[in-house]
PDB file of C-alpha atoms in Angstrom:
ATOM      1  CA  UNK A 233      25.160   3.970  30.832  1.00 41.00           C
ATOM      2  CA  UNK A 234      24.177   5.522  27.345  1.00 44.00           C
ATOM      3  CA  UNK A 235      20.370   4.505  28.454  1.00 47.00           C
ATOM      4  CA  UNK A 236      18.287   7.673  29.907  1.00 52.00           C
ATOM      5  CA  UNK A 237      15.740   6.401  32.020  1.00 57.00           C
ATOM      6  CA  UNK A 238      13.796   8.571  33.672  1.00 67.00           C
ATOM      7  CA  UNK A 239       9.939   9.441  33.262  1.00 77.00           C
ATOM      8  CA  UNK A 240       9.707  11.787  30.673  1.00 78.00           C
ATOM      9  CA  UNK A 241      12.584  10.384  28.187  1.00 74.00           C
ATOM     10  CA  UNK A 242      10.695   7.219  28.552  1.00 79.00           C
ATOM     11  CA  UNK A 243       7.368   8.902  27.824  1.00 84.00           C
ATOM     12  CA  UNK A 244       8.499  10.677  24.587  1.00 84.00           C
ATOM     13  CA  UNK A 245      10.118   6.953  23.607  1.00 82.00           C
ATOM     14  CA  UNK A 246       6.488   5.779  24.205  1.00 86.00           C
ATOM     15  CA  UNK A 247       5.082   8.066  22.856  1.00 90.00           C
ATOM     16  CA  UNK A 248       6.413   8.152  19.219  1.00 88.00           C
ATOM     17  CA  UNK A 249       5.545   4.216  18.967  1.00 88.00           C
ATOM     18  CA  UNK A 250       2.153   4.922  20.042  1.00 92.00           C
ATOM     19  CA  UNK A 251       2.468   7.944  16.923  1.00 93.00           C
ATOM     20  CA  UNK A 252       3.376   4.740  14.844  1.00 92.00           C
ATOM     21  CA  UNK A 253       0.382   2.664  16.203  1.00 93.00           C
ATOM     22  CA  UNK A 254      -1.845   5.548  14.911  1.00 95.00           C
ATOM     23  CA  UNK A 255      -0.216   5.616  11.405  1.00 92.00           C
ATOM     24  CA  UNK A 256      -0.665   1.706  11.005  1.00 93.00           C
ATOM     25  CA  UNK A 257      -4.124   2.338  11.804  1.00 94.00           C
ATOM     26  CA  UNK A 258      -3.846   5.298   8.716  1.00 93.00           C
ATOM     27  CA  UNK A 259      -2.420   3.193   6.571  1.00 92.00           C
ATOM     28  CA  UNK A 260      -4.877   0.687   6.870  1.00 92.00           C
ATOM     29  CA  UNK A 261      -7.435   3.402   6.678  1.00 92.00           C
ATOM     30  CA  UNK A 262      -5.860   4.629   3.091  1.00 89.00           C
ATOM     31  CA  UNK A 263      -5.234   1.154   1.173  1.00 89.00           C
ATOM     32  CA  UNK A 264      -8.947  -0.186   1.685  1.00 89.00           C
ATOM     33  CA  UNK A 265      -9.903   3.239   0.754  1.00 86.00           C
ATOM     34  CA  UNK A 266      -8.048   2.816  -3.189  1.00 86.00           C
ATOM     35  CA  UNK A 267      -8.922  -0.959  -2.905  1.00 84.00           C
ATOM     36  CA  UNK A 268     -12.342   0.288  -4.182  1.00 77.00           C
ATOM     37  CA  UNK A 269     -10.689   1.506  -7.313  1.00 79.00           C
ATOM     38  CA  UNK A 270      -8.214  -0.640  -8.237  1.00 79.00           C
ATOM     39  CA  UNK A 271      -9.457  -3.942  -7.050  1.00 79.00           C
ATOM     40  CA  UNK A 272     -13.619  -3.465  -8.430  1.00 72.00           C
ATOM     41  CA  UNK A 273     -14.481  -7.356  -9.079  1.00 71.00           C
ATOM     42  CA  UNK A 274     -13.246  -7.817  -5.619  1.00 74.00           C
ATOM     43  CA  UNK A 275     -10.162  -8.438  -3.970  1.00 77.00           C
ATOM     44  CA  UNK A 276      -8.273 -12.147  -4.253  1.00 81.00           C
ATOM     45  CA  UNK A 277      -6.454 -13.565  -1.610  1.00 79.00           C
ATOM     46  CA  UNK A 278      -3.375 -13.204  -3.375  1.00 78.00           C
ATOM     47  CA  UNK A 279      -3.910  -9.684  -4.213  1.00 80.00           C
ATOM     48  CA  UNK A 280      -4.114  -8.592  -0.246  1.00 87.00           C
ATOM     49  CA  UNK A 281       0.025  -8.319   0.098  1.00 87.00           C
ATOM     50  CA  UNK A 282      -0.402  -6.235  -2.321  1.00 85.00           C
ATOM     51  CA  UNK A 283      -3.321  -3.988  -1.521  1.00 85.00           C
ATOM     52  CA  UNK A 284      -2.395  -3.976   1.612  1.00 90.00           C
ATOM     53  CA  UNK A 285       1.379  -3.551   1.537  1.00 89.00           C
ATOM     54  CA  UNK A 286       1.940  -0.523   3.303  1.00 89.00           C
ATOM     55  CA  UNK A 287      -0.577  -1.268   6.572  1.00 90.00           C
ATOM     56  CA  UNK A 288       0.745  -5.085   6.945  1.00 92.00           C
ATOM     57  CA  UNK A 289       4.283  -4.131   6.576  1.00 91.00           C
ATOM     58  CA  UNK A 290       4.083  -1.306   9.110  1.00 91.00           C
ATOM     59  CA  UNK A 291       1.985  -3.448  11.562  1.00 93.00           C
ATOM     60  CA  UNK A 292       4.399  -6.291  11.419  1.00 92.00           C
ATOM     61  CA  UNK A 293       7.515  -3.432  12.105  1.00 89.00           C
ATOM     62  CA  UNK A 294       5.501  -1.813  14.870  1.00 91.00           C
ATOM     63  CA  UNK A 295       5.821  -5.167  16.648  1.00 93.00           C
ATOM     64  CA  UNK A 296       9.019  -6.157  15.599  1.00 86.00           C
ATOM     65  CA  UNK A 297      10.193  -3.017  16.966  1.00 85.00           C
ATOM     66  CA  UNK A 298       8.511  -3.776  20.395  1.00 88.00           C
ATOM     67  CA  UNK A 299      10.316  -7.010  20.312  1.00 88.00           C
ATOM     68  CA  UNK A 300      13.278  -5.259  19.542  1.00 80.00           C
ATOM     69  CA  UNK A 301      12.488  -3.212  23.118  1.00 81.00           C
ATOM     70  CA  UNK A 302      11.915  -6.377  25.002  1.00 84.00           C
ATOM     71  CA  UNK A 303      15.287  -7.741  23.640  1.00 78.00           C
ATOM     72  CA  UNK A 304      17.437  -4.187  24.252  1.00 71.00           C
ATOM     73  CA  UNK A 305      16.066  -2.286  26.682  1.00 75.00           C
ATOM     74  CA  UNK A 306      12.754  -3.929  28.843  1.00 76.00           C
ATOM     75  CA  UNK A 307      14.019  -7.469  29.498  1.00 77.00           C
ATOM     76  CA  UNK A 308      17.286  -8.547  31.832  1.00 74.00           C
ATOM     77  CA  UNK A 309      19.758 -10.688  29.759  1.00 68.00           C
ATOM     78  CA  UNK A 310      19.571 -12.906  32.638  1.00 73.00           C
ATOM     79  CA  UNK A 311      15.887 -13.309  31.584  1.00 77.00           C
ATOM     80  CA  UNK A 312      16.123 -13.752  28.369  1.00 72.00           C
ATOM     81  CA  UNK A 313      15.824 -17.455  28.519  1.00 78.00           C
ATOM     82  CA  UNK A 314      13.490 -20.207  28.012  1.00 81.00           C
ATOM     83  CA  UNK A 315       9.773 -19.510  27.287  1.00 86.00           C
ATOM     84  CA  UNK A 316      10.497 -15.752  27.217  1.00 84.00           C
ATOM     85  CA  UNK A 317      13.090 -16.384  24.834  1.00 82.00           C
ATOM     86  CA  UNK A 318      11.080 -18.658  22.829  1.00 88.00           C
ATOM     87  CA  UNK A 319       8.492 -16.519  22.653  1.00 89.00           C
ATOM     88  CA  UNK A 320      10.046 -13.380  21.243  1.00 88.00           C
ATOM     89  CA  UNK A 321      11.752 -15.375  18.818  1.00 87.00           C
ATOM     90  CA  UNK A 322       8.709 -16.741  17.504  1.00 92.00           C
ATOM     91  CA  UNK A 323       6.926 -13.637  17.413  1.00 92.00           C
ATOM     92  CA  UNK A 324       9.875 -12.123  15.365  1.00 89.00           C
ATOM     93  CA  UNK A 325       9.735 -14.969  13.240  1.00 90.00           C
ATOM     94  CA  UNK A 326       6.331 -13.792  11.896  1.00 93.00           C
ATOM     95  CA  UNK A 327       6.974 -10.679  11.927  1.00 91.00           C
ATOM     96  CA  UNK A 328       9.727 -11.357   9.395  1.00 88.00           C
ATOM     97  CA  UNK A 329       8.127 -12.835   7.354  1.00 92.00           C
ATOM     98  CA  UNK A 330       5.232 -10.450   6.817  1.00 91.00           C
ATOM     99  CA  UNK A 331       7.936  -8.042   6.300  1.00 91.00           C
ATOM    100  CA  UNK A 332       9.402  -9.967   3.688  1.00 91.00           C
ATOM    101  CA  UNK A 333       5.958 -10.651   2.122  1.00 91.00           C
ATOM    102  CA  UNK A 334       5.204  -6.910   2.203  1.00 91.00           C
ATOM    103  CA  UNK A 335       8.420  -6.116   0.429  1.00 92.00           C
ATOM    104  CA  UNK A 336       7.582  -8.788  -2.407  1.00 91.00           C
ATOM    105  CA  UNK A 337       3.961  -6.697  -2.104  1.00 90.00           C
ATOM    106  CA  UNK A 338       6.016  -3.574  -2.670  1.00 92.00           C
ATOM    107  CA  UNK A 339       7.620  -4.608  -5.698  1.00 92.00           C
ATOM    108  CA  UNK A 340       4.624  -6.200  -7.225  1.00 89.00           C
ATOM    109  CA  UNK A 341       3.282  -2.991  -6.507  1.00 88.00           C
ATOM    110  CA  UNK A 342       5.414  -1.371  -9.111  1.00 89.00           C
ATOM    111  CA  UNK A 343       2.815  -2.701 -11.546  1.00 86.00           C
ATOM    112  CA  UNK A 344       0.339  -0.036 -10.495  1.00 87.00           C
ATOM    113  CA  UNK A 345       2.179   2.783 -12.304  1.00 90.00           C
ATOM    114  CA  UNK A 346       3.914   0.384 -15.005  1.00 92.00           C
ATOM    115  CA  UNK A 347       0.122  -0.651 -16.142  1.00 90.00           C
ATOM    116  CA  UNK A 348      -1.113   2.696 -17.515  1.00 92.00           C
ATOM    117  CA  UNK A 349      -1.018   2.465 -21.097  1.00 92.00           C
ATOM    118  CA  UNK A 350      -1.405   5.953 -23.249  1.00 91.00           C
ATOM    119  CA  UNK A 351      -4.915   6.713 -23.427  1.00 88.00           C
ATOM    120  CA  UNK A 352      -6.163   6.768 -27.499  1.00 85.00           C
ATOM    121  CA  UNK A 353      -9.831   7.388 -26.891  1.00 78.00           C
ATOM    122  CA  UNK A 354     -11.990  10.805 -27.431  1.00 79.00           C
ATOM    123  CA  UNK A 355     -11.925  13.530 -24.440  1.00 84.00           C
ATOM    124  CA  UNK A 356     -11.500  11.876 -21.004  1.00 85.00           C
ATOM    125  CA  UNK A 357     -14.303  13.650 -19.811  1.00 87.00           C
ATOM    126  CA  UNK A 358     -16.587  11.515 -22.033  1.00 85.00           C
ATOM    127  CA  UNK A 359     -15.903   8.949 -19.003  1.00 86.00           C
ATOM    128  CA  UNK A 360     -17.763  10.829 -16.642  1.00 87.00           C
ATOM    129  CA  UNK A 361     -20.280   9.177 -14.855  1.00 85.00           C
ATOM    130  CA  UNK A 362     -19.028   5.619 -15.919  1.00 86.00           C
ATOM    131  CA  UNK A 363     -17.534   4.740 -12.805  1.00 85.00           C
ATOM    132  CA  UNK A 364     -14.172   6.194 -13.793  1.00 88.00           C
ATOM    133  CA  UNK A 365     -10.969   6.983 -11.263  1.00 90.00           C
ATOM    134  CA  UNK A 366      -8.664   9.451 -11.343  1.00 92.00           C
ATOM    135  CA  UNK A 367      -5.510   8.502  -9.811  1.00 89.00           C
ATOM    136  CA  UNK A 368      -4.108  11.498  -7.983  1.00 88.00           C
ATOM    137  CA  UNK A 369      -1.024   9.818  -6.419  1.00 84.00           C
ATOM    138  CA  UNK A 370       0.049   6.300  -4.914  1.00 84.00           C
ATOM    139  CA  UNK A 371      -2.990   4.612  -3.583  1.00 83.00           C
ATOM    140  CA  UNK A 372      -5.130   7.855  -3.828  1.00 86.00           C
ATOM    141  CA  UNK A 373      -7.799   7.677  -6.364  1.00 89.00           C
ATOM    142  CA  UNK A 374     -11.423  10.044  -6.897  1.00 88.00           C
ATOM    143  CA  UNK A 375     -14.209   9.417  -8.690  1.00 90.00           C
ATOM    144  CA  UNK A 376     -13.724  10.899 -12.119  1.00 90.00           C
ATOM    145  CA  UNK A 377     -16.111  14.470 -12.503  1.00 90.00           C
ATOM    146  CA  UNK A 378     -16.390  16.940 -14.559  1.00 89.00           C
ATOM    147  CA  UNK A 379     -13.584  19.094 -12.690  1.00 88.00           C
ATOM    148  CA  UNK A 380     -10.737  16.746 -12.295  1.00 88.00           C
ATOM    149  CA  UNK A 381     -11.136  15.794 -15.473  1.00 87.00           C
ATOM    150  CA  UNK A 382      -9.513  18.705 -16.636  1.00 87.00           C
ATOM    151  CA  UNK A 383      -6.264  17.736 -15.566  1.00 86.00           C
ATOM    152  CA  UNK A 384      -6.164  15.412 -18.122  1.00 88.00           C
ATOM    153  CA  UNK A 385      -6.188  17.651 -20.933  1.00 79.00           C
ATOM    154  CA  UNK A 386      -2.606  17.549 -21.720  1.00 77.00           C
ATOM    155  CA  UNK A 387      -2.146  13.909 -21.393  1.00 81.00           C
ATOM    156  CA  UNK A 388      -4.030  11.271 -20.462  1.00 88.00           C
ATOM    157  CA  UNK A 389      -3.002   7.858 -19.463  1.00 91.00           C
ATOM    158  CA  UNK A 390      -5.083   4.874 -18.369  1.00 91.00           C
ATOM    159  CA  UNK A 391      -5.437   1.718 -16.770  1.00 90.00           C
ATOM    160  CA  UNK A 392      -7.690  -0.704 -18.535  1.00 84.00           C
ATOM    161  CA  UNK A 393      -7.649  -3.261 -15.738  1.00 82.00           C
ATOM    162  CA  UNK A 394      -9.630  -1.400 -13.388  1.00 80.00           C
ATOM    163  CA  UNK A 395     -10.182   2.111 -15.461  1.00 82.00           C
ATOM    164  CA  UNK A 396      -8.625   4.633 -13.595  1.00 88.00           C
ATOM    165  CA  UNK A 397      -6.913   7.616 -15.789  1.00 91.00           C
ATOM    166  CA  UNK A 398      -4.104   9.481 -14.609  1.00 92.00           C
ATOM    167  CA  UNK A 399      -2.132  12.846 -16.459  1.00 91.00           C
ATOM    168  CA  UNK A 400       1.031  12.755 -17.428  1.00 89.00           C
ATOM    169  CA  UNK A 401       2.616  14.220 -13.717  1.00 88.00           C
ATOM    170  CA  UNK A 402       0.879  12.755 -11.554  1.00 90.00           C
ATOM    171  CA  UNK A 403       2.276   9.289 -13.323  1.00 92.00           C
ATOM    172  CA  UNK A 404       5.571  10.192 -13.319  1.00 91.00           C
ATOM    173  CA  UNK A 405       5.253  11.149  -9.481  1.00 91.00           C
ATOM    174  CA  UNK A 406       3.442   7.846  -8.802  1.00 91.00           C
ATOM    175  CA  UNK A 407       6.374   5.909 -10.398  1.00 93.00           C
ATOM    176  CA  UNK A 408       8.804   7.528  -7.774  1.00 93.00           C
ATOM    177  CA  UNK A 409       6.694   6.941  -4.852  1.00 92.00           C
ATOM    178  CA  UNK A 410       6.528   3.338  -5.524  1.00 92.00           C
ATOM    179  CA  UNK A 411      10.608   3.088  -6.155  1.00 94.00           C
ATOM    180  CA  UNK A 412      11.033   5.014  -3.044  1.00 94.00           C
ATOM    181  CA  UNK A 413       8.817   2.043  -1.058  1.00 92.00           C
ATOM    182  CA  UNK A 414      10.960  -0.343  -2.156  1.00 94.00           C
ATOM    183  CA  UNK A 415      14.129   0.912  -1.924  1.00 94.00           C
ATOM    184  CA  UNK A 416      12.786   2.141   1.572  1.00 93.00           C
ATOM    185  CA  UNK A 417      11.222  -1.543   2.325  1.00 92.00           C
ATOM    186  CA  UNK A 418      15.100  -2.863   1.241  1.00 94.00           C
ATOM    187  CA  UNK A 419      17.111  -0.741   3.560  1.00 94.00           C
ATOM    188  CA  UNK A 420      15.380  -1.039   6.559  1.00 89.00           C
ATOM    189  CA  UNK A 421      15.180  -5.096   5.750  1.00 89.00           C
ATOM    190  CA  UNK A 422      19.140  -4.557   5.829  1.00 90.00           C
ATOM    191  CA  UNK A 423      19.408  -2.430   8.814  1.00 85.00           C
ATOM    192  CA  UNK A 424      17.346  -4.746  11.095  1.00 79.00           C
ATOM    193  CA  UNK A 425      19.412  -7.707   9.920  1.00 82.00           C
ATOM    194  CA  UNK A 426      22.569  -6.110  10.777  1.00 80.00           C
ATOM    195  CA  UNK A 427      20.421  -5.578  14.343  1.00 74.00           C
ATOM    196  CA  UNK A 428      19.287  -9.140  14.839  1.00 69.00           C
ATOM    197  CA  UNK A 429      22.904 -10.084  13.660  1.00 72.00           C
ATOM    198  CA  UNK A 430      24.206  -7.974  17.442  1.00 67.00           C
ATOM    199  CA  UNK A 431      21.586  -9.544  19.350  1.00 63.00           C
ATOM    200  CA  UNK A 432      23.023 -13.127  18.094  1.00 60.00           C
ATOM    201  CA  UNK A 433      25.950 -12.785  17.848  1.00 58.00           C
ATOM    202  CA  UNK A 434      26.390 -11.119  20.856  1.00 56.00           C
ATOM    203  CA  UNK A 435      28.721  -8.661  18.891  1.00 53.00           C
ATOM    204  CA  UNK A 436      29.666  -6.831  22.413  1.00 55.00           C
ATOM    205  CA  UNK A 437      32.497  -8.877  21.865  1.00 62.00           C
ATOM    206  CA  UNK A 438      33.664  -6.661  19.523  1.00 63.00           C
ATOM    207  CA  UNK A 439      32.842  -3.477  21.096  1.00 59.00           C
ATOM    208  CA  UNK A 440      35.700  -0.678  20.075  1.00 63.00           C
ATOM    209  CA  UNK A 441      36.983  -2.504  17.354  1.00 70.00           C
ATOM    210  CA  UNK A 442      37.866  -1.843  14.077  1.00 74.00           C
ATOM    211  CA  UNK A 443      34.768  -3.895  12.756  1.00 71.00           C
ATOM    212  CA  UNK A 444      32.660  -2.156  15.437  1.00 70.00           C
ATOM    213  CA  UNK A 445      33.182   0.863  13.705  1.00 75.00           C
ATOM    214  CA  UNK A 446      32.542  -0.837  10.234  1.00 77.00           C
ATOM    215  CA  UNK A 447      29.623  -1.494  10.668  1.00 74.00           C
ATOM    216  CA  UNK A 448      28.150   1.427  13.106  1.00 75.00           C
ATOM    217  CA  UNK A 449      29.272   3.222   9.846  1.00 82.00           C
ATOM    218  CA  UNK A 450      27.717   1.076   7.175  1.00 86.00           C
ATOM    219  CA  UNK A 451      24.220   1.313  10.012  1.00 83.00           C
ATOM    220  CA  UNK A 452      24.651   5.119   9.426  1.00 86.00           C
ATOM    221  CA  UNK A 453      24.927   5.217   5.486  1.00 92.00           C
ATOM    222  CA  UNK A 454      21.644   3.461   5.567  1.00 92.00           C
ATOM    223  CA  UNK A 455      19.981   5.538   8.050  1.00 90.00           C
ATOM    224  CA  UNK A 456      20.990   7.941   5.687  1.00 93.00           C
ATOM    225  CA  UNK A 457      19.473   6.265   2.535  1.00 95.00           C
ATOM    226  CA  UNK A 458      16.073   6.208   4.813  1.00 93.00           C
ATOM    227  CA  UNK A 459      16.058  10.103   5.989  1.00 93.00           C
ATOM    228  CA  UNK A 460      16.794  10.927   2.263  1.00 94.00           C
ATOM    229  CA  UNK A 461      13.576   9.395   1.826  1.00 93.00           C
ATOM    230  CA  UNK A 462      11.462  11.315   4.402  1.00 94.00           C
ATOM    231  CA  UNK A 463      12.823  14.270   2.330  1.00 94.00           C
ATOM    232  CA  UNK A 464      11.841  12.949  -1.266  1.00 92.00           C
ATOM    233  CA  UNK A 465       8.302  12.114   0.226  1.00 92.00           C
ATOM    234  CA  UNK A 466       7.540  15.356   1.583  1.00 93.00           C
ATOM    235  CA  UNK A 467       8.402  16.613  -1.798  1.00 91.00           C
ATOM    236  CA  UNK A 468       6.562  14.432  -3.707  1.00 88.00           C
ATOM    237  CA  UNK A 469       3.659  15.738  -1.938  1.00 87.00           C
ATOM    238  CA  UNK A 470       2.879  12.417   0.231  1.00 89.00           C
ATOM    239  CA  UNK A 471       3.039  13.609   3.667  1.00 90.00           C
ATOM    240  CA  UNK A 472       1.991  10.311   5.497  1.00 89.00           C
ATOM    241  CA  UNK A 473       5.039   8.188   3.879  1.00 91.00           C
ATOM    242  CA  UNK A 474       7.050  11.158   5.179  1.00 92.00           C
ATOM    243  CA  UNK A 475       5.956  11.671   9.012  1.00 93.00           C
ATOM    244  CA  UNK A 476       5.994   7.624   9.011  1.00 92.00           C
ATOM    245  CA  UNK A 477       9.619   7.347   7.754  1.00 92.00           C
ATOM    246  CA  UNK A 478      10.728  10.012  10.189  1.00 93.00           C
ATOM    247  CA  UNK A 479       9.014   8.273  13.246  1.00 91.00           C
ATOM    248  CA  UNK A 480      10.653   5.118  12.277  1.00 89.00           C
ATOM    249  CA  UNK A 481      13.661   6.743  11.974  1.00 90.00           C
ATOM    250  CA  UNK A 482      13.291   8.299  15.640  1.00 87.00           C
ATOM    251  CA  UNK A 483      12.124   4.823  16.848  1.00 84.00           C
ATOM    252  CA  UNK A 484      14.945   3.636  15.575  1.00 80.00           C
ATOM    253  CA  UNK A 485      16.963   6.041  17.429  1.00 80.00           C
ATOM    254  CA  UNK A 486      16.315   4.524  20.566  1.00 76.00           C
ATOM    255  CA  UNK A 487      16.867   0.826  19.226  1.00 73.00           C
ATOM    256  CA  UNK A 488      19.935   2.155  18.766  1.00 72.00           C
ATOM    257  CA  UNK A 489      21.023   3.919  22.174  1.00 73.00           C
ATOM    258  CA  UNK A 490      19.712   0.333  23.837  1.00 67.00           C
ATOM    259  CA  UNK A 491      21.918  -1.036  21.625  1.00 65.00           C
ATOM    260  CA  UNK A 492      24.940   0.836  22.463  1.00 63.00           C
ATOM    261  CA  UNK A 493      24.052   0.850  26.197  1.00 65.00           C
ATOM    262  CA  UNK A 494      24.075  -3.016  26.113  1.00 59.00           C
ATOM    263  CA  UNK A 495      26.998  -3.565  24.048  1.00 58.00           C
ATOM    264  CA  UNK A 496      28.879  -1.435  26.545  1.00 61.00           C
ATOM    265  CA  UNK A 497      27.553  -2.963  29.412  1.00 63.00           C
ATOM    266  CA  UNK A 498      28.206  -6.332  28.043  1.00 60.00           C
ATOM    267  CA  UNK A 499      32.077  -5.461  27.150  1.00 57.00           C
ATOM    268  CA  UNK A 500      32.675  -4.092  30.435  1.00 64.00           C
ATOM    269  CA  UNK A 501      31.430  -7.084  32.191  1.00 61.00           C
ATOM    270  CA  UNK A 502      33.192  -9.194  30.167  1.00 58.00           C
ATOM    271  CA  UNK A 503      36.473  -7.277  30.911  1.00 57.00           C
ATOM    272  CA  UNK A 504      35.427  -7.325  34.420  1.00 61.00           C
ATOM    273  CA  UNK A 505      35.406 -11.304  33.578  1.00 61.00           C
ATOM    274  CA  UNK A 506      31.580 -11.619  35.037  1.00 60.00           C
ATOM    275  CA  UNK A 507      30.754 -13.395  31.384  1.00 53.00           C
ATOM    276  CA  UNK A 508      33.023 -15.591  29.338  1.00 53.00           C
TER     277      UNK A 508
END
């Protein structure tokens, strides 16, 4: 039994998805916060996947995740049947497809920083007072005042669609950020596939083999992709993205030990000949 199960292992598992609950909530928090800048004649229907990319697709994870639990860890196989069955599958249905609607989001997003245009007017500071942003990262934008303003001096860019400037760094650092979401949004698309795929397929069946291994070791090149990531995050000066990723990651850790705990469980009583 790979499982741990008593009080406080359980607690800490609990305990980092209720950490995850509280960044959802952050997230939330941070896009309506820049909607006010980058969305000012008010935000379309269409335009919410992609204002609110980051809160939607870490809502629709947090629950995918606990459906993830139910499946691995909380819920018998025995169980597993019927309107129980039904009910996680529909639920993981949605949550699919907000996740795959948030990672359209994220790449539409890429035409935040791909919008700026170089900025050919007089002093930027001349904008004071005009209802100006400064963009000082990914979905973090301040009124424009006389003392940011000054950042600007060596290079100014600017967006005309909702006229927020941004200097020369702080656009190059933006552009990164929003790569990293999608390539970050991609991987963990994969890695849950190849999840679901177990569940399934039942891929117990395979337990110890030579595919087995294949895989576990394809799961762990992307896990790597991801905690490269948390890394470039925290150096790009976005600390949220980068306590996130690394709770998912940690989450994710204990999707995988139910995982392995099943699989092993399930090949041993199919060697025992308790399941065809």
């Amino acid at each position: 039994m790979l499982i741990r199960t008593g009080i406080a292992f359980q607690a800490f598992k609990y305990a980092i998805y209720a950490l995850l609950a509280i960044n959802t909530a952050a997230f939330f928090s941070e896009n309506f916060a820049s909607v006010s800048h980058t969305y000012k004649d008010g935000l379309q229907a269409g335009d919410i996947i992609v204002a609110y990319a980051d809160a939607i697709d870490t809502a629709a994870w947090l629950v995918l995740l606990l459906m993830l639990e139910l499946e691995t860890f909380v819920i018998p196989d025995e169980k597993l049947k019927g309107w129980t069955d039904r009910v996680i599958t529909t639920v993981s249905f949605a949550c699919w497809a907000l996740i795959l609607y948030s990672l359209y989001g994220y790449v539409a997003s890429l035409g935040e920083p791909y919008g700026y245009v170089p900025y050919a007017g007089g002093d930027p500071c001349g904008a004071v007072g005009s209802g100006a942003s400064l963009a000082l990262g990914l979905d973090d934008y301040a009124p424009l005042d006389a003392g940011n303003c000054k950042t600007l001096v060596d290079g100014a860019w600017v967006h005309q669609s909702h006229g927020a400037f941004i200097s020369d760094a702080t656009l190059g650092v933006m552009k990164r950020l929003a790569w990293t979401d999608v390539v970050n949004a991609a991987v963990w698309v994969l890695i849950v596939v190849i999840l679901e795929l177990e569940i399934y397929l039942k891929s117990s069946k395979l337990f110890g083999t030579r595919f087995f291994f294949a895989y576990k070791g394809f799961k762990v090149f992307l896990y790597a992709i991801l905690l490269v990531d948390v890394y470039y995050w925290w150096a790009l000066g976005d600390p949220l993205d980068a306590w996130d990723a690394f709770l998912w990651l940690v989450a994710f850790f204990f999707i995988e030990m139910n995982m392995l705990s099943w699989q092993e469980e399930t090949a041993k009583k199919r060697a025992a000949g308790q399941i065809a």
